[in-house]
Short mmCIF file of C-alpha atoms in Angstrom, two decimals:
data_model
loop_
_atom_site.label_atom_id
_atom_site.label_comp_id
_atom_site.label_asym_id
_atom_site.label_seq_id
_atom_site.Cartn_x
_atom_site.Cartn_y
_atom_site.Cartn_z
CA MET A 1 -44.27 2.86 97.83
CA LYS A 2 -42.15 6.00 97.87
CA THR A 3 -40.68 7.14 94.57
CA ALA A 4 -38.22 9.93 93.80
CA VAL A 5 -37.64 11.53 90.41
CA LEU A 6 -34.28 13.24 89.93
CA PHE A 7 -33.63 15.89 87.27
CA PHE A 8 -30.14 17.10 86.38
CA GLY A 9 -28.07 19.05 83.89
CA GLU A 10 -28.82 22.11 81.81
CA ILE A 11 -32.32 23.56 81.82
CA ARG A 12 -33.70 22.72 78.40
CA GLY A 13 -37.15 22.75 76.84
CA GLY A 14 -40.23 24.69 77.86
CA ASP A 15 -43.56 24.68 79.67
CA LYS A 16 -45.34 22.11 77.52
CA ILE A 17 -42.65 19.46 77.55
CA TRP A 18 -42.06 19.98 81.29
CA GLN A 19 -45.76 19.58 81.98
CA ASN A 20 -45.80 16.42 79.89
CA ILE A 21 -42.85 14.99 81.84
CA TYR A 22 -44.63 15.81 85.10
CA ASP A 23 -47.89 14.22 83.91
CA SER A 24 -46.09 11.16 82.50
CA ILE A 25 -43.50 10.37 85.19
CA VAL A 26 -43.97 12.36 88.39
CA LYS A 27 -47.75 12.36 88.79
CA PRO A 28 -48.48 8.65 87.99
CA ASN A 29 -45.92 7.61 90.63
CA ASN A 30 -46.86 10.27 93.22
CA ALA A 31 -43.15 11.03 93.27
CA ASP A 32 -41.03 13.52 95.15
CA VAL A 33 -38.88 15.66 92.86
CA PHE A 34 -35.25 16.66 93.30
CA MET A 35 -33.50 19.02 90.88
CA HIS A 36 -29.92 20.10 90.23
CA HIS A 37 -29.39 22.40 87.28
CA TYR A 38 -27.12 25.09 85.90
CA TYR A 39 -27.45 28.73 85.00
CA TYR A 40 -25.14 30.75 82.78
CA SER A 41 -24.05 34.25 83.76
CA ASN A 42 -24.63 37.15 81.38
CA GLU A 43 -20.87 37.36 80.84
CA PHE A 44 -20.44 33.67 80.02
CA LEU A 45 -20.18 34.05 76.25
CA GLU A 46 -18.19 37.28 76.46
CA LYS A 47 -15.33 35.53 78.27
CA LEU A 48 -14.89 32.93 75.53
CA SER A 49 -12.71 32.94 72.45
CA PRO A 50 -14.48 33.77 69.15
CA ILE A 51 -14.49 30.07 68.19
CA LEU A 52 -16.05 28.94 71.48
CA ASN A 53 -18.47 31.87 71.56
CA GLU A 54 -19.84 30.82 68.18
CA SER A 55 -19.88 27.11 69.10
CA TYR A 56 -21.65 27.64 72.44
CA THR A 57 -24.20 29.97 70.82
CA LYS A 58 -25.07 27.29 68.26
CA TYR A 59 -25.10 24.58 70.96
CA HIS A 60 -27.45 26.51 73.26
CA LYS A 61 -29.81 27.28 70.40
CA LYS A 62 -29.87 23.68 69.17
CA LYS A 63 -30.48 22.28 72.66
CA ALA A 64 -32.95 25.02 73.69
CA VAL A 65 -30.87 25.83 76.78
CA HIS A 66 -32.16 28.42 79.27
CA PHE A 67 -29.46 30.69 80.70
CA THR A 68 -31.55 31.20 83.86
CA PRO A 69 -34.34 28.99 85.28
CA PRO A 70 -37.89 30.07 84.37
CA SER A 71 -40.28 30.27 87.35
CA LYS A 72 -42.68 27.98 85.47
CA LEU A 73 -40.19 25.12 85.93
CA PHE A 74 -40.64 25.18 89.71
CA GLN A 75 -44.39 25.76 89.50
CA ILE A 76 -44.74 22.55 87.52
CA PHE A 77 -42.40 20.24 89.44
CA LYS A 78 -42.58 21.69 92.99
CA PRO A 79 -39.29 20.02 94.03
CA LYS A 80 -38.58 18.82 97.56
CA LYS A 81 -35.02 20.04 97.11
CA CYS A 82 -33.46 22.11 94.35
CA LEU A 83 -30.04 23.63 93.66
CA ILE A 84 -29.18 25.86 90.71
CA GLU A 85 -25.45 26.50 90.28
CA GLU A 86 -23.41 28.49 87.81
CA ASN A 87 -22.07 26.13 85.18
CA ARG A 88 -18.38 25.43 85.48
CA ASN A 89 -16.12 25.77 82.47
CA ASP A 90 -12.79 24.61 83.89
CA TYR A 91 -12.88 20.81 84.03
CA HIS A 92 -10.25 20.72 81.29
CA ASP A 93 -7.70 22.52 83.48
CA ASN A 94 -5.80 19.41 84.65
CA ASN A 95 -3.33 16.77 83.48
CA GLU A 96 -6.06 14.18 82.94
CA PHE A 97 -7.63 16.28 80.19
CA ALA A 98 -4.28 16.58 78.41
CA GLU A 99 -4.02 12.79 78.28
CA ILE A 100 -7.63 12.33 77.20
CA SER A 101 -7.48 15.02 74.49
CA LYS A 102 -4.54 13.25 72.83
CA LYS A 103 -6.76 10.20 72.33
CA THR A 104 -9.69 12.19 70.93
CA THR A 105 -10.18 11.94 67.17
CA HIS A 106 -13.69 13.38 66.84
CA ASP A 107 -14.65 17.04 66.54
CA PHE A 108 -17.88 17.22 68.54
CA PHE A 109 -18.86 20.80 67.67
CA GLY A 110 -17.24 21.33 64.29
CA GLU A 111 -16.31 19.44 61.17
CA GLY A 112 -13.21 17.56 60.21
CA ASN A 113 -10.28 17.05 62.53
CA PRO A 114 -10.81 18.01 66.19
CA ILE A 115 -9.54 21.34 67.42
CA LYS A 116 -8.42 21.84 71.01
CA GLU A 117 -11.13 24.37 71.87
CA HIS A 118 -13.92 22.04 70.75
CA ILE A 119 -12.45 19.17 72.74
CA MET A 120 -12.31 21.45 75.80
CA MET A 121 -15.93 22.47 75.26
CA ALA A 122 -17.05 18.86 74.90
CA TYR A 123 -15.09 17.78 77.97
CA ASN A 124 -16.51 20.57 80.13
CA THR A 125 -20.01 19.73 78.90
CA ILE A 126 -19.82 16.02 79.70
CA ARG A 127 -18.08 16.54 83.05
CA SER A 128 -20.55 19.20 84.19
CA GLN A 129 -23.38 16.85 83.25
CA SER A 130 -22.01 13.98 85.33
CA PHE A 131 -21.33 16.35 88.25
CA SER A 132 -24.95 17.51 88.15
CA ARG A 133 -26.09 13.89 88.18
CA LYS A 134 -23.92 13.23 91.23
CA GLN A 135 -25.21 16.32 93.02
CA VAL A 136 -28.90 15.50 92.61
CA ILE A 137 -28.36 11.90 93.77
CA GLU A 138 -26.54 13.14 96.87
CA MET A 139 -29.36 15.63 97.45
CA LYS A 140 -31.83 12.74 97.45
CA LYS A 141 -29.62 10.73 99.81
CA LYS A 142 -29.29 13.62 102.28
CA PHE A 143 -33.07 14.10 102.29
CA GLU A 144 -33.51 10.40 103.10
CA GLU A 145 -31.02 10.63 105.98
CA GLU A 146 -32.69 13.75 107.37
CA ASN A 147 -36.12 12.12 107.29
CA GLY A 148 -35.19 8.56 108.33
CA PHE A 149 -36.32 6.57 105.30
CA LYS A 150 -35.18 5.37 101.87
CA TYR A 151 -37.13 5.63 98.64
CA ASP A 152 -38.33 2.33 97.20
CA ASN A 153 -37.78 3.45 93.62
CA VAL A 154 -35.69 6.22 92.07
CA ILE A 155 -35.91 7.54 88.51
CA ILE A 156 -33.20 9.80 87.12
CA THR A 157 -33.99 11.69 83.94
CA ARG A 158 -33.70 15.03 82.13
CA LEU A 159 -35.87 18.00 81.25
CA ASP A 160 -35.71 17.46 77.47
CA ILE A 161 -37.15 13.97 77.03
CA ASN A 162 -39.97 13.13 74.67
CA ILE A 163 -42.49 10.92 76.56
CA PHE A 164 -45.44 9.47 74.67
CA LYS A 165 -47.63 8.33 77.58
CA PRO A 166 -47.63 8.06 81.39
CA MET A 167 -45.42 5.46 83.05
CA SER A 168 -46.26 3.81 86.36
CA ILE A 169 -44.03 1.67 88.59
CA VAL A 170 -46.23 -0.96 90.22
CA GLN A 171 -43.73 -2.73 92.49
CA LYS A 172 -40.48 -2.10 94.33
CA ILE A 173 -37.47 -2.22 92.01
CA PRO A 174 -34.71 -4.59 93.21
CA ASP A 175 -31.02 -3.63 93.15
CA ILE A 176 -30.76 -3.56 89.36
CA ILE A 177 -30.53 -0.84 86.70
CA ILE A 178 -33.54 -0.53 84.38
CA ALA A 179 -32.79 1.30 81.13
CA ARG A 180 -33.34 1.02 77.40
CA GLU A 181 -30.74 -0.91 75.43
CA MET A 182 -28.80 1.10 72.87
CA SER A 183 -26.49 -1.70 71.77
CA PHE A 184 -24.89 -4.79 73.21
CA GLU A 185 -22.42 -2.52 75.04
CA SER A 186 -24.47 0.59 75.87
CA ILE A 187 -27.71 1.76 77.45
CA TYR A 188 -29.59 4.99 76.84
CA GLU A 189 -29.24 7.48 79.68
CA GLN A 190 -32.42 9.54 79.14
CA ILE A 191 -34.33 7.53 81.78
CA ILE A 192 -32.77 5.18 84.33
CA MET A 193 -34.71 3.50 87.13
CA THR A 194 -33.35 1.59 90.11
CA SER A 195 -33.42 1.22 93.88
CA SER A 196 -32.25 4.05 96.11
CA SER A 197 -29.15 2.09 97.17
CA VAL A 198 -28.01 1.43 93.61
CA MET A 199 -28.70 5.05 92.67
CA ASP A 200 -26.31 6.08 95.45
CA ILE A 201 -23.62 3.91 93.83
CA PHE A 202 -24.44 5.52 90.48
CA ALA A 203 -23.40 8.89 91.93
CA LYS A 204 -19.79 7.65 91.93
CA PHE A 205 -19.69 7.66 88.13
CA HIS A 206 -18.54 11.28 88.11
CA ASP A 207 -15.48 10.47 90.21
CA GLU A 208 -14.58 7.30 88.33
CA ALA A 209 -15.33 8.47 84.79
CA VAL A 210 -11.93 10.01 84.08
CA GLU A 211 -10.11 6.71 84.64
CA LEU A 212 -12.67 4.98 82.41
CA TYR A 213 -12.05 7.58 79.70
CA LYS A 214 -8.28 7.15 79.85
CA LYS A 215 -8.53 3.37 79.69
CA HIS A 216 -11.35 2.83 77.20
CA ILE A 217 -11.42 5.78 74.77
CA LYS A 218 -11.41 4.60 71.14
CA PRO A 219 -12.28 6.27 67.83
CA ASN A 220 -15.75 4.70 68.02
CA HIS A 221 -16.07 5.43 71.76
CA PRO A 222 -15.12 9.09 72.40
CA PHE A 223 -15.55 10.45 75.92
CA MET A 224 -18.74 12.25 74.88
CA GLN A 225 -20.38 8.85 74.38
CA ASN A 226 -21.81 8.94 77.88
CA GLU A 227 -23.95 5.86 77.42
CA TYR A 228 -20.95 3.63 76.75
CA PHE A 229 -18.92 4.77 79.75
CA MET A 230 -21.90 4.67 82.10
CA THR A 231 -22.51 1.08 81.03
CA LEU A 232 -18.86 0.23 81.72
CA PHE A 233 -19.25 1.76 85.18
CA ILE A 234 -22.42 -0.23 85.93
CA LYS A 235 -20.78 -3.49 84.88
CA LYS A 236 -17.62 -2.65 86.84
CA HIS A 237 -19.73 -2.46 90.00
CA GLY A 238 -21.44 -5.77 89.25
CA ILE A 239 -24.91 -4.27 88.86
CA GLU A 240 -27.37 -6.18 86.68
CA ILE A 241 -28.98 -4.28 83.80
CA SER A 242 -32.58 -5.00 82.83
CA HIS A 243 -33.66 -3.53 79.50
CA CYS A 244 -36.97 -1.70 79.18
CA ASP A 245 -38.40 0.00 76.11
CA PHE A 246 -39.73 3.18 77.70
CA PRO A 247 -42.54 4.92 75.74
CA MET A 248 -40.45 7.75 74.36
CA ASP A 249 -38.74 8.89 71.17
CA TYR A 250 -35.02 8.14 71.04
CA SER A 251 -34.47 8.86 67.36
CA GLN A 252 -31.73 11.29 66.36
CA SER A 253 -34.09 12.88 63.87
CA ARG A 254 -35.94 14.44 66.80
CA ASN A 255 -32.90 15.92 68.52
CA GLY A 256 -32.59 19.60 69.21
CA LEU A 257 -35.57 21.93 69.04
CA SER A 258 -37.83 19.32 67.44
CA ARG A 259 -37.89 17.61 70.85
CA PHE A 260 -39.95 20.52 72.08
CA ASN A 261 -42.53 20.59 69.29
CA VAL A 262 -45.94 20.86 70.96
CA ASP A 263 -47.40 18.43 68.41
CA TYR A 264 -45.25 15.45 69.35
CA VAL A 265 -47.83 13.95 71.75
CA THR A 266 -50.71 12.37 69.87
CA PRO A 267 -54.17 12.34 71.52
CA GLU A 268 -54.25 8.57 71.94
CA SER A 269 -50.82 8.50 73.58
CA THR A 270 -52.12 9.99 76.84
CA THR A 271 -55.21 7.86 77.32
CA ASP A 272 -53.66 5.04 79.33
CA VAL A 273 -50.85 4.40 81.76
CA ASN A 274 -48.00 2.15 80.73
CA GLN A 275 -46.92 -0.13 83.60
CA ILE A 276 -43.12 -0.12 83.51
CA TYR A 277 -42.23 -2.39 86.40
#
């Protein structure tokens, strides 16, 4: 079987967590790696308003974001294809954002009532994330076309996940989405597994998300709730979801820098391989 692992989004974390992800996901599945990530220019913060400068500084510190990609990242994952682009900060510059912001009642990066600058920041963050997801999926698809084959299984994940033990796929995944259930209407997006064909459909989420936001935003479902809107997209396309409790920590108490604590993997957690599918 041929397996691909796709990484996307901001570059977060450090050597130890990256090595653990490699040892837990890439190596057990003898997978090819594809990566699309962002860098931030040295002038990025200087161009922002004082409010956004402060908010982005706190955000980058909390999420352990690297402004430029460390060489160790590529030494560990040895990707088949990789693209690092400067992060965009202009997704809000359109009429769709004006409509969406009017429906937003949550201040994602502050307290109390939402302010326009924080809504802009949140919108740019979530849109750049979905664009990165689309780019890495299309990178995988182009590689398949150039080499005349399709991967049997594709895993899409991030660089900041907290895996407890290796995961091995033991058979070809059918045209379904495998993810952990968050609620009756949402899945977690930290790890998603599926066939190559369904993953190609998944790339369309970026282009269809805005209409989903405009139609389904509610006080309890703001546009930053990626899991909810991704689940709506999957159901819209008639794709079956199979729930799987991946061996990783999803708790909010371990968000931010605590994700990257070198002590989070216990000795017994790496002694066996968990068969996922």
